[in-house]
Amino acid sequence: MTSALPSVLDLAPVVPVVVIEDAADAVPLTRALVAGGLPAIEVTLRTPAALDAIRAIAAEVPDAVVGAGTVISAAAVADVVGAGARFLVSPGWTESLLDAMRSAGVPFLPGVSTTSEVVSLLERGVREMKFFPAEAAGGVPYLKSLSGPLPQARFCPTGGISLGSAPSYLSLPNVGCVGGTWMLPADALAARDWARVESLAREAAELRAR
C-alpha cells in the first residue's frame, strides 16, 4: 500500500501539523481536514494519544494519508509504521534515524535547517526534506538562495508559516508543500468545531504556487 504513495510533497499544498490530545478527536478532525481538501495529515508524536490517533485514522478514514511527525528515534519509526503511518517526518536527523526511516518502507521527510545538512542528505540520495523551523531558520529568502546551487533538493517548510506567508513559500521552485497549524485554531479544537476546521482547510487547500 505504502510503496505506491506519491511524493508527500505533491499530495496537497498544505500538510496540517496536528497535535491530538484526545484520540477520540482524531477521526472527526481528520474527516474535516479531508473534506476541506487536505488529505495528508501529520500527527505529531507530542502527546500520549498520538499512536492511538494514527491507528484510528488509518482504520477509519480511508481517504486520508496519515503520517507521523516529531519522529526522532528508530523505536518511534517502528511504532508509528506499526500503527499505520504512511509517511514519516522528523525535525532533524542522525545517521541511525535516517537508516531507520529508510528501512521503514514508507516515504520520509528528514528535517534540515542548514545548507550542510541538505548537502549531506543529497549525498545519501535523499532529495525530499522538511525545512524546520522555517521562519526562524531563514524562511523564504533562505530557501530561495538554496534553489540555485541545490536545485535537486525539494522541501516542505514548516514552523511559523501562516495563511498569509504560505503563498510566498509555495511560489518557490524547490518547495512542494508547506506544513502548518493555522487551520487548527485552539478554540475550534477545544469546541470540536469541525465545520470551522473544514472551512479553514478548504481555504488552505486553495493555495497554489503563483
mmCIF file of C-alpha atoms in Angstrom:
data_model
loop_
_atom_site.group_PDB
_atom_site.id
_atom_site.type_symbol
_atom_site.label_atom_id
_atom_site.label_comp_id
_atom_site.label_asym_id
_atom_site.label_seq_id
_atom_site.Cartn_x
_atom_site.Cartn_y
_atom_site.Cartn_z
ATOM 1 C CA MET A 1 0.000 0.000 0.000
ATOM 2 C CA THR A 2 2.656 2.497 1.016
ATOM 3 C CA SER A 3 5.007 1.773 -1.894
ATOM 4 C CA ALA A 4 2.568 3.367 -4.330
ATOM 5 C CA LEU A 5 2.156 6.568 -2.326
ATOM 6 C CA PRO A 6 3.062 9.633 -4.406
ATOM 7 C CA SER A 7 5.540 12.091 -3.007
ATOM 8 C CA VAL A 8 4.219 13.637 0.190
ATOM 9 C CA LEU A 9 5.216 16.984 -1.299
ATOM 10 C CA ASP A 10 2.699 16.538 -4.109
ATOM 11 C CA LEU A 11 -0.421 15.453 -2.198
ATOM 12 C CA ALA A 12 -1.656 18.956 -1.326
ATOM 13 C CA PRO A 13 -0.207 22.453 -0.991
ATOM 14 C CA VAL A 14 -0.550 22.287 2.788
ATOM 15 C CA VAL A 15 0.039 19.443 5.243
ATOM 16 C CA PRO A 16 -1.758 20.095 8.551
ATOM 17 C CA VAL A 17 0.540 19.510 11.518
ATOM 18 C CA VAL A 18 -1.782 18.074 14.142
ATOM 19 C CA VAL A 19 -1.309 17.716 17.892
ATOM 20 C CA ILE A 20 -4.032 15.406 19.209
ATOM 21 C CA GLU A 21 -4.690 15.392 22.940
ATOM 22 C CA ASP A 22 -7.691 13.043 22.841
ATOM 23 C CA ALA A 23 -7.618 10.103 20.429
ATOM 24 C CA ALA A 24 -11.423 10.289 20.187
ATOM 25 C CA ASP A 25 -10.999 13.545 18.249
ATOM 26 C CA ALA A 26 -8.701 12.017 15.640
ATOM 27 C CA VAL A 27 -11.313 10.667 13.242
ATOM 28 C CA PRO A 28 -13.743 13.637 13.143
ATOM 29 C CA LEU A 29 -10.828 16.074 12.927
ATOM 30 C CA THR A 30 -9.270 14.175 10.050
ATOM 31 C CA ARG A 31 -12.574 13.847 8.245
ATOM 32 C CA ALA A 32 -12.974 17.621 8.435
ATOM 33 C CA LEU A 33 -9.490 18.197 7.019
ATOM 34 C CA VAL A 34 -10.006 15.692 4.208
ATOM 35 C CA ALA A 35 -13.419 17.167 3.373
ATOM 36 C CA GLY A 36 -11.716 20.542 3.096
ATOM 37 C CA GLY A 37 -9.212 19.174 0.588
ATOM 38 C CA LEU A 38 -6.195 18.361 2.772
ATOM 39 C CA PRO A 39 -5.688 14.578 2.610
ATOM 40 C CA ALA A 40 -2.157 14.384 4.033
ATOM 41 C CA ILE A 41 -2.230 14.670 7.830
ATOM 42 C CA GLU A 42 0.891 14.802 10.007
ATOM 43 C CA VAL A 43 0.089 13.617 13.534
ATOM 44 C CA THR A 44 2.922 14.697 15.793
ATOM 45 C CA LEU A 45 4.279 12.400 18.465
ATOM 46 C CA ARG A 46 3.926 15.051 21.145
ATOM 47 C CA THR A 47 1.107 13.521 23.177
ATOM 48 C CA PRO A 48 0.314 10.112 24.660
ATOM 49 C CA ALA A 49 -2.708 9.938 22.338
ATOM 50 C CA ALA A 50 -0.689 10.151 19.117
ATOM 51 C CA LEU A 51 -0.270 6.438 18.363
ATOM 52 C CA ASP A 52 -3.912 5.654 19.058
ATOM 53 C CA ALA A 53 -4.871 8.609 16.878
ATOM 54 C CA ILE A 54 -2.782 7.295 13.974
ATOM 55 C CA ARG A 55 -4.334 3.830 14.372
ATOM 56 C CA ALA A 56 -7.852 5.259 14.349
ATOM 57 C CA ILE A 57 -7.244 7.461 11.312
ATOM 58 C CA ALA A 58 -5.606 4.631 9.366
ATOM 59 C CA ALA A 59 -8.521 2.328 10.137
ATOM 60 C CA GLU A 60 -11.465 4.685 9.764
ATOM 61 C CA VAL A 61 -10.572 7.444 7.292
ATOM 62 C CA PRO A 62 -9.529 5.701 4.074
ATOM 63 C CA ASP A 63 -9.284 8.951 2.108
ATOM 64 C CA ALA A 64 -6.645 10.313 4.480
ATOM 65 C CA VAL A 65 -2.915 9.777 4.119
ATOM 66 C CA VAL A 66 -1.869 9.771 7.742
ATOM 67 C CA GLY A 67 1.737 10.369 8.658
ATOM 68 C CA ALA A 68 3.708 10.755 11.858
ATOM 69 C CA GLY A 69 5.684 13.841 12.814
ATOM 70 C CA THR A 70 8.273 14.531 15.505
ATOM 71 C CA VAL A 71 9.804 11.121 14.756
ATOM 72 C CA ILE A 72 13.195 11.204 16.470
ATOM 73 C CA SER A 73 14.174 7.577 17.133
ATOM 74 C CA ALA A 74 14.282 4.189 15.468
ATOM 75 C CA ALA A 75 11.824 2.908 18.073
ATOM 76 C CA ALA A 76 9.368 5.635 17.130
ATOM 77 C CA VAL A 77 9.704 4.711 13.452
ATOM 78 C CA ALA A 78 8.728 1.133 14.219
ATOM 79 C CA ASP A 79 5.848 2.190 16.458
ATOM 80 C CA VAL A 80 4.231 4.597 14.017
ATOM 81 C CA VAL A 81 4.580 2.363 10.978
ATOM 82 C CA GLY A 82 3.040 -0.440 13.006
ATOM 83 C CA ALA A 83 0.162 1.891 13.862
ATOM 84 C CA GLY A 84 -0.481 2.629 10.192
ATOM 85 C CA ALA A 85 1.520 5.776 9.415
ATOM 86 C CA ARG A 86 2.089 6.138 5.682
ATOM 87 C CA PHE A 87 4.863 8.717 5.866
ATOM 88 C CA LEU A 88 7.376 9.959 8.438
ATOM 89 C CA VAL A 89 8.542 13.468 9.305
ATOM 90 C CA SER A 90 11.416 14.356 11.623
ATOM 91 C CA PRO A 91 12.533 17.761 12.934
ATOM 92 C CA GLY A 92 16.151 16.749 12.274
ATOM 93 C CA TRP A 93 18.154 13.629 11.507
ATOM 94 C CA THR A 94 21.047 11.456 12.578
ATOM 95 C CA GLU A 95 22.630 8.534 10.756
ATOM 96 C CA SER A 96 20.762 5.986 12.875
ATOM 97 C CA LEU A 97 17.427 7.756 12.465
ATOM 98 C CA LEU A 98 17.951 8.060 8.719
ATOM 99 C CA ASP A 99 18.744 4.349 8.494
ATOM 100 C CA ALA A 100 15.566 3.503 10.399
ATOM 101 C CA MET A 101 13.422 5.740 8.191
ATOM 102 C CA ARG A 102 14.968 4.294 5.031
ATOM 103 C CA SER A 103 14.199 0.791 6.246
ATOM 104 C CA ALA A 104 10.579 1.557 7.146
ATOM 105 C CA GLY A 105 9.216 1.143 3.635
ATOM 106 C CA VAL A 106 7.290 4.444 3.648
ATOM 107 C CA PRO A 107 8.208 7.932 2.389
ATOM 108 C CA PHE A 108 10.005 10.177 4.845
ATOM 109 C CA LEU A 109 10.990 13.821 5.203
ATOM 110 C CA PRO A 110 14.078 14.299 7.379
ATOM 111 C CA GLY A 111 14.364 17.748 8.880
ATOM 112 C CA VAL A 112 17.083 20.229 7.876
ATOM 113 C CA SER A 113 17.874 23.841 8.691
ATOM 114 C CA THR A 114 21.352 24.327 7.191
ATOM 115 C CA THR A 115 22.981 24.008 3.781
ATOM 116 C CA SER A 116 25.406 21.392 5.092
ATOM 117 C CA GLU A 117 22.541 19.186 6.251
ATOM 118 C CA VAL A 118 20.935 19.461 2.822
ATOM 119 C CA VAL A 119 24.178 18.505 1.075
ATOM 120 C CA SER A 120 24.678 15.596 3.481
ATOM 121 C CA LEU A 121 21.246 14.213 2.627
ATOM 122 C CA LEU A 122 21.783 14.709 -1.101
ATOM 123 C CA GLU A 123 24.994 12.693 -0.779
ATOM 124 C CA ARG A 124 22.873 9.894 0.670
ATOM 125 C CA GLY A 125 20.335 10.034 -2.137
ATOM 126 C CA VAL A 126 17.632 11.853 -0.178
ATOM 127 C CA ARG A 127 16.090 14.695 -2.178
ATOM 128 C CA GLU A 128 12.903 15.486 -0.253
ATOM 129 C CA MET A 129 13.223 17.137 3.135
ATOM 130 C CA LYS A 130 11.435 19.122 5.806
ATOM 131 C CA PHE A 131 12.834 22.630 6.330
ATOM 132 C CA PHE A 132 12.379 23.381 10.018
ATOM 133 C CA PRO A 133 11.899 25.707 11.804
ATOM 134 C CA ALA A 134 11.147 27.527 8.592
ATOM 135 C CA GLU A 135 10.618 31.114 9.697
ATOM 136 C CA ALA A 136 13.286 31.043 12.398
ATOM 137 C CA ALA A 137 15.827 29.380 10.073
ATOM 138 C CA GLY A 138 15.633 31.971 7.315
ATOM 139 C CA GLY A 139 12.275 31.478 5.683
ATOM 140 C CA VAL A 140 11.579 32.276 2.048
ATOM 141 C CA PRO A 141 14.867 34.130 1.377
ATOM 142 C CA TYR A 142 16.907 31.188 2.667
ATOM 143 C CA LEU A 143 15.081 28.590 0.602
ATOM 144 C CA LYS A 144 15.227 30.818 -2.459
ATOM 145 C CA SER A 145 19.003 31.066 -2.051
ATOM 146 C CA LEU A 146 19.260 27.252 -1.979
ATOM 147 C CA SER A 147 17.377 26.746 -5.232
ATOM 148 C CA GLY A 148 20.316 27.891 -7.372
ATOM 149 C CA PRO A 149 23.175 25.716 -6.112
ATOM 150 C CA LEU A 150 20.975 22.829 -4.901
ATOM 151 C CA PRO A 151 18.030 22.595 -7.332
ATOM 152 C CA GLN A 152 17.669 18.853 -6.812
ATOM 153 C CA ALA A 153 16.520 19.332 -3.194
ATOM 154 C CA ARG A 154 12.795 19.788 -2.559
ATOM 155 C CA PHE A 155 11.287 20.953 0.698
ATOM 156 C CA CYS A 156 8.242 21.033 2.933
ATOM 157 C CA PRO A 157 8.940 24.096 5.095
ATOM 158 C CA THR A 158 7.230 24.001 8.486
ATOM 159 C CA GLY A 159 7.343 26.264 11.513
ATOM 160 C CA GLY A 160 5.745 29.658 11.865
ATOM 161 C CA ILE A 161 4.038 29.611 8.460
ATOM 162 C CA SER A 162 0.620 31.250 8.152
ATOM 163 C CA LEU A 163 -2.112 31.580 5.564
ATOM 164 C CA GLY A 164 -0.568 34.918 4.628
ATOM 165 C CA SER A 165 3.011 33.702 4.236
ATOM 166 C CA ALA A 166 2.306 30.289 2.676
ATOM 167 C CA PRO A 167 1.929 31.571 -0.920
ATOM 168 C CA SER A 168 5.431 33.062 -0.834
ATOM 169 C CA TYR A 169 6.841 29.659 0.070
ATOM 170 C CA LEU A 170 4.706 27.831 -2.473
ATOM 171 C CA SER A 171 5.919 30.137 -5.238
ATOM 172 C CA LEU A 172 9.470 28.830 -4.844
ATOM 173 C CA PRO A 173 10.620 26.163 -7.336
ATOM 174 C CA ASN A 174 12.092 23.972 -4.592
ATOM 175 C CA VAL A 175 9.006 23.930 -2.337
ATOM 176 C CA GLY A 176 6.384 21.249 -2.918
ATOM 177 C CA CYS A 177 4.129 21.996 0.041
ATOM 178 C CA VAL A 178 4.162 23.666 3.443
ATOM 179 C CA GLY A 179 3.300 22.368 6.878
ATOM 180 C CA GLY A 180 1.073 24.442 9.102
ATOM 181 C CA THR A 181 -1.310 24.645 12.013
ATOM 182 C CA TRP A 182 -3.332 27.745 11.212
ATOM 183 C CA MET A 183 -6.318 25.701 10.039
ATOM 184 C CA LEU A 184 -6.409 24.119 13.515
ATOM 185 C CA PRO A 185 -7.043 27.031 15.913
ATOM 186 C CA ALA A 186 -7.038 26.030 19.552
ATOM 187 C CA ASP A 187 -10.523 27.365 20.252
ATOM 188 C CA ALA A 188 -12.018 25.392 17.350
ATOM 189 C CA LEU A 189 -10.349 22.197 18.543
ATOM 190 C CA ALA A 190 -11.471 22.772 22.126
ATOM 191 C CA ALA A 191 -15.051 23.295 20.938
ATOM 192 C CA ARG A 192 -14.794 20.391 18.481
ATOM 193 C CA ASP A 193 -15.962 22.797 15.810
ATOM 194 C CA TRP A 194 -15.197 20.511 12.893
ATOM 195 C CA ALA A 195 -17.171 22.655 10.456
ATOM 196 C CA ARG A 196 -14.817 25.556 11.117
ATOM 197 C CA VAL A 197 -11.801 23.290 10.676
ATOM 198 C CA GLU A 198 -13.203 22.099 7.353
ATOM 199 C CA SER A 199 -13.736 25.686 6.194
ATOM 200 C CA LEU A 200 -10.191 26.701 7.130
ATOM 201 C CA ALA A 201 -8.828 23.551 5.473
ATOM 202 C CA ARG A 202 -10.678 24.410 2.266
ATOM 203 C CA GLU A 203 -9.130 27.872 2.302
ATOM 204 C CA ALA A 204 -5.682 26.344 2.725
ATOM 205 C CA ALA A 205 -6.268 23.757 0.009
ATOM 206 C CA GLU A 206 -6.942 26.532 -2.481
ATOM 207 C CA LEU A 207 -3.422 27.911 -2.091
ATOM 208 C CA ARG A 208 -1.347 27.328 -5.171
ATOM 209 C CA ALA A 209 2.064 28.358 -6.347
ATOM 210 C CA ARG A 210 1.935 31.588 -8.318
#
